[in-house]
PDB file of C-alpha atoms in Angstrom:
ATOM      1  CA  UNK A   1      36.137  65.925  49.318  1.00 55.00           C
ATOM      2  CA  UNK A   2      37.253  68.401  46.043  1.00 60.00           C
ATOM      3  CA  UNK A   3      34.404  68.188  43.116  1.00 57.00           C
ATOM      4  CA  UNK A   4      36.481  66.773  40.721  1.00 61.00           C
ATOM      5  CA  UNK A   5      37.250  63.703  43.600  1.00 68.00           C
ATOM      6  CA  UNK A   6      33.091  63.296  44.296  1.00 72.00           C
ATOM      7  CA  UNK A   7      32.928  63.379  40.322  1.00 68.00           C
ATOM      8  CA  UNK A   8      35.419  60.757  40.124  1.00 71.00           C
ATOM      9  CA  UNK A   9      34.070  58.703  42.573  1.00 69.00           C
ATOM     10  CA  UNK A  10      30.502  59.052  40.821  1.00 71.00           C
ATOM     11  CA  UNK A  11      31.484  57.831  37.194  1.00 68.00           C
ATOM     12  CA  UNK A  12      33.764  54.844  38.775  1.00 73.00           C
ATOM     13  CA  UNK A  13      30.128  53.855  40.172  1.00 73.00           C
ATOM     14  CA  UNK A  14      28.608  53.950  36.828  1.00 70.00           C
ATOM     15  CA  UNK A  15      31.605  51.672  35.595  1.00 73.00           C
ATOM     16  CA  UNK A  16      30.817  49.587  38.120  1.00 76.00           C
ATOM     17  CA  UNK A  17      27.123  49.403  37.921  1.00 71.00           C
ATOM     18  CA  UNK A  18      27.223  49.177  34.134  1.00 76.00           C
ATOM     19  CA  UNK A  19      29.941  46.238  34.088  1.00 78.00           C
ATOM     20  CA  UNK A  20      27.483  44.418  36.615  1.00 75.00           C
ATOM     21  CA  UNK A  21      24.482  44.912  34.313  1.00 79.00           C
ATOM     22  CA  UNK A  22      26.905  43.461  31.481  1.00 78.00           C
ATOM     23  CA  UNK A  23      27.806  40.867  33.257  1.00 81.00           C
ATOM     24  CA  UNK A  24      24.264  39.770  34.013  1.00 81.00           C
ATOM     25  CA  UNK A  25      22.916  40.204  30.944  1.00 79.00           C
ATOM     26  CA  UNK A  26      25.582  37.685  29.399  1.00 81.00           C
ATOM     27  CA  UNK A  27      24.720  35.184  31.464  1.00 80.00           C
ATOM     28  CA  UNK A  28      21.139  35.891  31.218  1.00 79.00           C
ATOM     29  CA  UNK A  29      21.991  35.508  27.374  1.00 76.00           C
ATOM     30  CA  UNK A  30      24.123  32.470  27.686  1.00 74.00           C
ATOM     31  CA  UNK A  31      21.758  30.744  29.992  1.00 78.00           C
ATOM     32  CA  UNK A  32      18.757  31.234  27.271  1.00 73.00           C
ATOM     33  CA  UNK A  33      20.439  30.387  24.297  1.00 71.00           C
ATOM     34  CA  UNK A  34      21.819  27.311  25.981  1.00 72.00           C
ATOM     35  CA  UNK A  35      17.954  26.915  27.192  1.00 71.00           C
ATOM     36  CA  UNK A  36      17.286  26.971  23.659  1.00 69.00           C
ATOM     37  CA  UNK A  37      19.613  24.691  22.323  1.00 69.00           C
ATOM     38  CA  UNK A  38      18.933  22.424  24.828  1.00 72.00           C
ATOM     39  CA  UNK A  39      15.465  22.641  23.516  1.00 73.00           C
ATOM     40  CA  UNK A  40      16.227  22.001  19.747  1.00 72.00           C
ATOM     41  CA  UNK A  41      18.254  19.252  20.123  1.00 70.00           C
ATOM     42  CA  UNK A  42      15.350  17.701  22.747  1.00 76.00           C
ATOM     43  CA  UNK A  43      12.958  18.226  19.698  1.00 71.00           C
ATOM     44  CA  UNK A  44      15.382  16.880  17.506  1.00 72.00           C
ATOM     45  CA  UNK A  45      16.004  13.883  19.614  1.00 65.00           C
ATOM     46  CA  UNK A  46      12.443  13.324  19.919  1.00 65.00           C
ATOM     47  CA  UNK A  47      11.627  13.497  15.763  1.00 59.00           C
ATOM     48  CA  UNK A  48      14.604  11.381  15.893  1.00 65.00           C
ATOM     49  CA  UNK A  49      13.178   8.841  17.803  1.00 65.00           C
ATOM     50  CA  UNK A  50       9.652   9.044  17.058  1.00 64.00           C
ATOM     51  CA  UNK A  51      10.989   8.172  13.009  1.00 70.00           C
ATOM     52  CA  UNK A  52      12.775   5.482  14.282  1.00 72.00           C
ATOM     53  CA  UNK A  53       9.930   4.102  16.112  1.00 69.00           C
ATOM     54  CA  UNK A  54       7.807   4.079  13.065  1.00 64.00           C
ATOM     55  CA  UNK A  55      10.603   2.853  11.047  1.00 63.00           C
ATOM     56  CA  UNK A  56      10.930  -0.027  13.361  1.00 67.00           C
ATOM     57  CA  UNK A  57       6.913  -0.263  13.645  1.00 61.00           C
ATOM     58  CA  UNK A  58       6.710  -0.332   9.503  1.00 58.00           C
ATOM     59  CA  UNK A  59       9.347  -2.980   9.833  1.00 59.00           C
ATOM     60  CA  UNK A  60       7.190  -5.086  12.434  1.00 63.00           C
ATOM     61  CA  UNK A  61       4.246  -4.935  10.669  1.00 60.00           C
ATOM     62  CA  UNK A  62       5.588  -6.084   7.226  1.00 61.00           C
ATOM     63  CA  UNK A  63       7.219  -9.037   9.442  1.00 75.00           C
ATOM     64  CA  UNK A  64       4.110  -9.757  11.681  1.00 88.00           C
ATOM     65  CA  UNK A  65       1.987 -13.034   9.930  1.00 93.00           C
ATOM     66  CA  UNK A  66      -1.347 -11.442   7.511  1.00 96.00           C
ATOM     67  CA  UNK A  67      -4.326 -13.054   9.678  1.00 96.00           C
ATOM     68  CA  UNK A  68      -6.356 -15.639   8.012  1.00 97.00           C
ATOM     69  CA  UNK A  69      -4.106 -14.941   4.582  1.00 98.00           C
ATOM     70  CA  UNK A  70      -3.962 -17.947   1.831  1.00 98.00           C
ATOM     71  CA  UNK A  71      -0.940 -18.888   0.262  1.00 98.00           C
ATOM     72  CA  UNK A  72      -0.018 -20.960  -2.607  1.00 97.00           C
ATOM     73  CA  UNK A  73       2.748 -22.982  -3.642  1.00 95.00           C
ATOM     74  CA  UNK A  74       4.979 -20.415  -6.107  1.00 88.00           C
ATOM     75  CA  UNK A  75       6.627 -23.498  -7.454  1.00 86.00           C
ATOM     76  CA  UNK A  76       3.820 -24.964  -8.734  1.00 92.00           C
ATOM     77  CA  UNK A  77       2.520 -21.645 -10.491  1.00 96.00           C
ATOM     78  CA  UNK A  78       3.449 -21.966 -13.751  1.00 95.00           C
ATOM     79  CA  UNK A  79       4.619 -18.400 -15.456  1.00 96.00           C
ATOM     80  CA  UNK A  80       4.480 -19.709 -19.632  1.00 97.00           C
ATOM     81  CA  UNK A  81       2.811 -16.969 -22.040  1.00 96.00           C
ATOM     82  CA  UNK A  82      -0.226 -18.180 -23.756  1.00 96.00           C
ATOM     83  CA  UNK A  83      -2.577 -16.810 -25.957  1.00 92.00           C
ATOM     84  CA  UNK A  84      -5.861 -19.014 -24.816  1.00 91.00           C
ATOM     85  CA  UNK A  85      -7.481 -18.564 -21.593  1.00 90.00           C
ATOM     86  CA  UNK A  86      -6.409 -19.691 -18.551  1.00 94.00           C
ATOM     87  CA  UNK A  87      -8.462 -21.636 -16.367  1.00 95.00           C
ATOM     88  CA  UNK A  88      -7.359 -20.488 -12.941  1.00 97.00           C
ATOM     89  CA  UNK A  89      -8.146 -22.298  -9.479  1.00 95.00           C
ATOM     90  CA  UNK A  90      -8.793 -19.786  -8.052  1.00 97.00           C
ATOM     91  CA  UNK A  91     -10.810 -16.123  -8.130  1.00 97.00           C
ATOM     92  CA  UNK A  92      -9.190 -13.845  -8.350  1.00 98.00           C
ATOM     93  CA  UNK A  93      -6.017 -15.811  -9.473  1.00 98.00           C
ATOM     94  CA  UNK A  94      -2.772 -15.499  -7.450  1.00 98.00           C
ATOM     95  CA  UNK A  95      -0.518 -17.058 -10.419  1.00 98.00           C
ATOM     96  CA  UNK A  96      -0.056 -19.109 -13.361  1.00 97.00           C
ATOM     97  CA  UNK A  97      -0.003 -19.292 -16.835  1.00 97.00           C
ATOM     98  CA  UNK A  98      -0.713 -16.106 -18.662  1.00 97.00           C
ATOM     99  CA  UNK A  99      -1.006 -13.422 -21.789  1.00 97.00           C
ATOM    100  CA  UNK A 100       2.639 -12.118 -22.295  1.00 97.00           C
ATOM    101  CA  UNK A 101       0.631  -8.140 -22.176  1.00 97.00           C
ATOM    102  CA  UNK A 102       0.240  -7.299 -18.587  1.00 97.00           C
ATOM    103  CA  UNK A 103      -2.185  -4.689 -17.288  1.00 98.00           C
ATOM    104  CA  UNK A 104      -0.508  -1.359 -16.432  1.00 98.00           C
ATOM    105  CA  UNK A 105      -0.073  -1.539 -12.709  1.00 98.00           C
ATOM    106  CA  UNK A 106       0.740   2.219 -12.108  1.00 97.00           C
ATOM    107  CA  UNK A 107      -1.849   2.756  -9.789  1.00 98.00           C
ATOM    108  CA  UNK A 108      -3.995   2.080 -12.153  1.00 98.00           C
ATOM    109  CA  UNK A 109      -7.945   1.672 -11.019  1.00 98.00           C
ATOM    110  CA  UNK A 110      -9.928   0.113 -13.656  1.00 98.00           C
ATOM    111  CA  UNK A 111     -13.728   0.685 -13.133  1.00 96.00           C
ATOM    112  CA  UNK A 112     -15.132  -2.590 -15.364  1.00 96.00           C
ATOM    113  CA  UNK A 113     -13.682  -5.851 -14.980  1.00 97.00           C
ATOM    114  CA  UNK A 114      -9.960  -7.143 -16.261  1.00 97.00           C
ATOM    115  CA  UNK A 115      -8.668  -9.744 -17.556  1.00 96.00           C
ATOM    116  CA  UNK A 116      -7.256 -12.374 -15.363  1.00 97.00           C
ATOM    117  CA  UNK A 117      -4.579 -13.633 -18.003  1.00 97.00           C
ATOM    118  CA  UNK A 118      -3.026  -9.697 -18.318  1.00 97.00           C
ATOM    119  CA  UNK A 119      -3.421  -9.046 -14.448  1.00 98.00           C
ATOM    120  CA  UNK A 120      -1.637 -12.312 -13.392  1.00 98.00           C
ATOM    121  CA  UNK A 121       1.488 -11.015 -15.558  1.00 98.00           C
ATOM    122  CA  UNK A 122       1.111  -8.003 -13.424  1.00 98.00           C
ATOM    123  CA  UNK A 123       1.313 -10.101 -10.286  1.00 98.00           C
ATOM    124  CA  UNK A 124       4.558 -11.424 -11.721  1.00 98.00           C
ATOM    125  CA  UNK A 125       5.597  -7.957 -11.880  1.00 98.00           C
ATOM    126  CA  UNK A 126       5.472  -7.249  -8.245  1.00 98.00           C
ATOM    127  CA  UNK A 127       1.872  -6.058  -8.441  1.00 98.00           C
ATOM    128  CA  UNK A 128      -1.016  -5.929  -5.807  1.00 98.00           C
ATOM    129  CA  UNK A 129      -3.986  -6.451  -7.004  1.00 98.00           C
ATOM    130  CA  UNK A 130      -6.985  -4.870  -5.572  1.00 98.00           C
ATOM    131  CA  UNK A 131     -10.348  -6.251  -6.601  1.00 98.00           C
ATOM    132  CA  UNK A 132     -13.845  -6.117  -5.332  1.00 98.00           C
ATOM    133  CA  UNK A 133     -17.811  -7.149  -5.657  1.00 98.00           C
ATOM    134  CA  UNK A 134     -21.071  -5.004  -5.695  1.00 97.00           C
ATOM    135  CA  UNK A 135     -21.125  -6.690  -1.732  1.00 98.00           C
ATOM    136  CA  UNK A 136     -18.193  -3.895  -1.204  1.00 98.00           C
ATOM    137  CA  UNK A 137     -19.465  -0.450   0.315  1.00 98.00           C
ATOM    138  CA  UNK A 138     -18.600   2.528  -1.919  1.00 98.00           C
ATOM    139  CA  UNK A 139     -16.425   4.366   1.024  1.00 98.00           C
ATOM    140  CA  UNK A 140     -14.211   1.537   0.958  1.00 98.00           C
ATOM    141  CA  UNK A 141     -13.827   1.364  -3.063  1.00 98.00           C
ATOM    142  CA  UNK A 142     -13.378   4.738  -2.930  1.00 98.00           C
ATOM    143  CA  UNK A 143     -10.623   4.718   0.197  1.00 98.00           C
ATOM    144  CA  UNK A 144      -9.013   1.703  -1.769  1.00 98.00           C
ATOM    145  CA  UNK A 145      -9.069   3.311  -5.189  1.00 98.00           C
ATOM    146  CA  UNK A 146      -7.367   6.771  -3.965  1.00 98.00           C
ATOM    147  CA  UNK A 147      -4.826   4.478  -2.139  1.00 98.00           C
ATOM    148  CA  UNK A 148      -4.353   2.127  -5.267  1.00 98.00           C
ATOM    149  CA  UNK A 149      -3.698   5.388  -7.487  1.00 98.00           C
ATOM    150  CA  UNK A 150      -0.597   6.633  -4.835  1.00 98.00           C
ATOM    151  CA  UNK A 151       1.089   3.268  -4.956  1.00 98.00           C
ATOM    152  CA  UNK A 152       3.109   2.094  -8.029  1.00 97.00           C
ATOM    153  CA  UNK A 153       3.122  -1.304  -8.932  1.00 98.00           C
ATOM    154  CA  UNK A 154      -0.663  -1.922  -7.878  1.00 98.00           C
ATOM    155  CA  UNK A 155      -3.896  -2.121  -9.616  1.00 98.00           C
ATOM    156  CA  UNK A 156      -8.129  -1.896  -8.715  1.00 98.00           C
ATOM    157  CA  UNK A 157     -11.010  -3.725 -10.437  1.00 98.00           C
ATOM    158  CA  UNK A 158     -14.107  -5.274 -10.061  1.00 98.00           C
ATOM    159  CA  UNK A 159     -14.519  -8.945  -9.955  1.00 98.00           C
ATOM    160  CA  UNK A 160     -17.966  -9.717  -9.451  1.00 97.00           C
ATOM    161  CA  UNK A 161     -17.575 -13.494  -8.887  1.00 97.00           C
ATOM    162  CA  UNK A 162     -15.372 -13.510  -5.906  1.00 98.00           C
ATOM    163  CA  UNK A 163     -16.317 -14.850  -2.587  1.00 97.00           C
ATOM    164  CA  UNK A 164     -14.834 -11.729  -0.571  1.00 98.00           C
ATOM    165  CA  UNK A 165     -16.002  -8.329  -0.909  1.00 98.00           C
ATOM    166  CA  UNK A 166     -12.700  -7.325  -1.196  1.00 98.00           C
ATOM    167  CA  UNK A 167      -9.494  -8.832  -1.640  1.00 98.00           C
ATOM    168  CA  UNK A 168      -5.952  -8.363  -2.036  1.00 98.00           C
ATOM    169  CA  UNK A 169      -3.830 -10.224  -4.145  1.00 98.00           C
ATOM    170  CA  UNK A 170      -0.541 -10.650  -5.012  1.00 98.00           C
ATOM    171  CA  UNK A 171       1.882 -13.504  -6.641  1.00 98.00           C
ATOM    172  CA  UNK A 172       0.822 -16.830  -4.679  1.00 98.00           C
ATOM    173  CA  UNK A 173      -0.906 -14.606  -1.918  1.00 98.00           C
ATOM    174  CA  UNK A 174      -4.116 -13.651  -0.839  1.00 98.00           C
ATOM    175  CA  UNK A 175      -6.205 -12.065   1.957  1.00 98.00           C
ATOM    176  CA  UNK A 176     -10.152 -10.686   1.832  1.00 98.00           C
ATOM    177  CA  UNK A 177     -10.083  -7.830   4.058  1.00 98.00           C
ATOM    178  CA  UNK A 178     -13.000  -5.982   6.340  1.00 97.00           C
ATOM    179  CA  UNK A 179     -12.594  -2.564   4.489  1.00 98.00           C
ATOM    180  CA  UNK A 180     -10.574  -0.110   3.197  1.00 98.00           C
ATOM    181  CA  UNK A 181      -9.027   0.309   7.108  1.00 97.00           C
ATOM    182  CA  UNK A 182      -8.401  -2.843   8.026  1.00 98.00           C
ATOM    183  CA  UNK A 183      -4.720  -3.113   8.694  1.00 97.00           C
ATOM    184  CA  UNK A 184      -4.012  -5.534   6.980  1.00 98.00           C
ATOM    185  CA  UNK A 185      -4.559  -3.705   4.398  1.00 98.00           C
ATOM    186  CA  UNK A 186      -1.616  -1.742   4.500  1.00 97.00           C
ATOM    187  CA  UNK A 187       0.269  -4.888   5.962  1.00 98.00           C
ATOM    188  CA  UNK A 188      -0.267  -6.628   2.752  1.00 98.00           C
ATOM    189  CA  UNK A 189       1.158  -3.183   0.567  1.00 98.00           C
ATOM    190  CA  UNK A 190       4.007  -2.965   2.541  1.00 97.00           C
ATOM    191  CA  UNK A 191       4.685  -6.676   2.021  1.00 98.00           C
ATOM    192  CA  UNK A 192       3.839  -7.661  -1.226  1.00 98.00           C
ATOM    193  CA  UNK A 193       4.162  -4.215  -3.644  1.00 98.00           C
ATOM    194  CA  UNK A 194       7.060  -5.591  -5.649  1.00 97.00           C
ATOM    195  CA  UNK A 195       7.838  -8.048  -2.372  1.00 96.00           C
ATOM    196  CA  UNK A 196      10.235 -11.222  -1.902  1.00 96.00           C
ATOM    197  CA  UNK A 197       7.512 -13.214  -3.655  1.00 96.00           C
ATOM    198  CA  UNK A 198       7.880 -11.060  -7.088  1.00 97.00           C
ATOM    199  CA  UNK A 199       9.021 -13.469  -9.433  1.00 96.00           C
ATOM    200  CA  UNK A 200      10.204 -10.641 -11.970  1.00 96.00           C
ATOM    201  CA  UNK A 201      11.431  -7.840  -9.854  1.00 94.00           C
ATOM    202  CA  UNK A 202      12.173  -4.743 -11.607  1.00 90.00           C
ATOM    203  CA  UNK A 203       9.723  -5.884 -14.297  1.00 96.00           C
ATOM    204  CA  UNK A 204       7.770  -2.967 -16.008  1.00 96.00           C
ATOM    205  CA  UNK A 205       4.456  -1.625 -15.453  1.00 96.00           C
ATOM    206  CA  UNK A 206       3.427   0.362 -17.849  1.00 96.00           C
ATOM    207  CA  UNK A 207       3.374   0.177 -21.081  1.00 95.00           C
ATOM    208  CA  UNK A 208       1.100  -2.454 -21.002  1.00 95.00           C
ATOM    209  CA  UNK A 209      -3.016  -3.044 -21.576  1.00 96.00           C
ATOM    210  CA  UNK A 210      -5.168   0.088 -20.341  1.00 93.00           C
ATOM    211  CA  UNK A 211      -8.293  -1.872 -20.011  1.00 77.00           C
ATOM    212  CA  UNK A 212      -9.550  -0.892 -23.524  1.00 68.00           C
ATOM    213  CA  UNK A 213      -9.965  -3.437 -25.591  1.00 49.00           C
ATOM    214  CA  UNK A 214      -9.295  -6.407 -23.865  1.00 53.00           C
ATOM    215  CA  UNK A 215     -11.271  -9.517 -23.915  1.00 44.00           C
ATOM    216  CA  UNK A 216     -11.597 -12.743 -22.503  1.00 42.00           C
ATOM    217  CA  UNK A 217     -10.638 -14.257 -19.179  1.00 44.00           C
TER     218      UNK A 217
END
């Protein structure tokens, strides 16, 4: 065999060789980025589906019944604006007659006591109204005040008088809760902030009494 035929012979080997080393590589290539596609769209599917599931939990819970919650007749609340104090049934009240000022409900967390006739107007709002007694532990106030302050269309005070440590209210609705974890805690949020039982929906809430300079019950 000449030189130039061995030399031939040598580089067609290299062709060859190199066109097999192509050919792996590509489906090396293919077979990782299809790995990896495979894998984003399995993560995607999964944060897909793990959404959904707490879409559809979210939706359960503000469906499932509010253990041991009261309710009251909407009906018979009556919703004229007075300027004398109301003498509610109840403490705190869930409804009624009240001041035509409502207390800002903005997340706002009041640290001395409200009055009833401006935070009923905010329960005809679409409010949820957060109150408490010296009974309450200070984690809890202090859980239920930074949660109060993220939600719009809620409000936090004290109300020494009532029976429950704390308690949730909302228009013709009520529930005294364990602490600031109990779930139906956030049950009742999810529920009631501006809920089906708002008789004023898309009512304002702001612009209204700060807490300074209010009197009366």
């Amino acid at each position: 065999m000449s030189v130039n035929t061995s030399r031939k012979a040598r580089i067609e080997e290299l062709r060859r060789a190199q066109k097999a080393r192509d050919r792996r590589n590509r489906i090396i290539a293919f077979t990782v980025g299809g790995a990896v596609v495979a894998g984003l769209a399995g993560f995607g599917a999964y944060v897909f589906s793990a959404e959904s599931d707490k879409k559809a939990a979210r939706v359960a819970e503000a469906k499932a019944p509010i253990k041991d919650e009261q309710v009251w007749d909407a009906k018979k609340l009556g919703r004229n604006h007075v300027a004398k104090d109301v003498d509610y049934p109840m403490t705190p009240p869930v409804g009624g007659d009240h001041h035509q000022a409502w207390m800002n409900c903005q997340g706002d967390v009041y640290d001395k006591p409200v009055p009833n006739k401006h935070a009923v107007h905010s329960l005809e709002h679409g409010a949820v109204w957060v109150t408490y007694n010296d009974k309450a532990a200070k984690a809890d106030v202090d859980a239920l005040a930074a949660k109060v302050r993220k939600t719009q269309y809620s409000l936090m005070s004290p109300v020494g008088e009532q029976s429950g440590a704390i308690m949730l209210s909302a228009w013709g609705k009520q529930v005294t809760v364990d602490g600031a974890d109990d779930p139906r805690v956030n049950q009742f949020f999810t529920r009631y902030v501006m809920g089906p039982q708002t008789p004023e929906p898309g009512a304002a809430c702001s612009n209204g009494l700060t807490g300074e300079g209010v009197t009366g019950q």
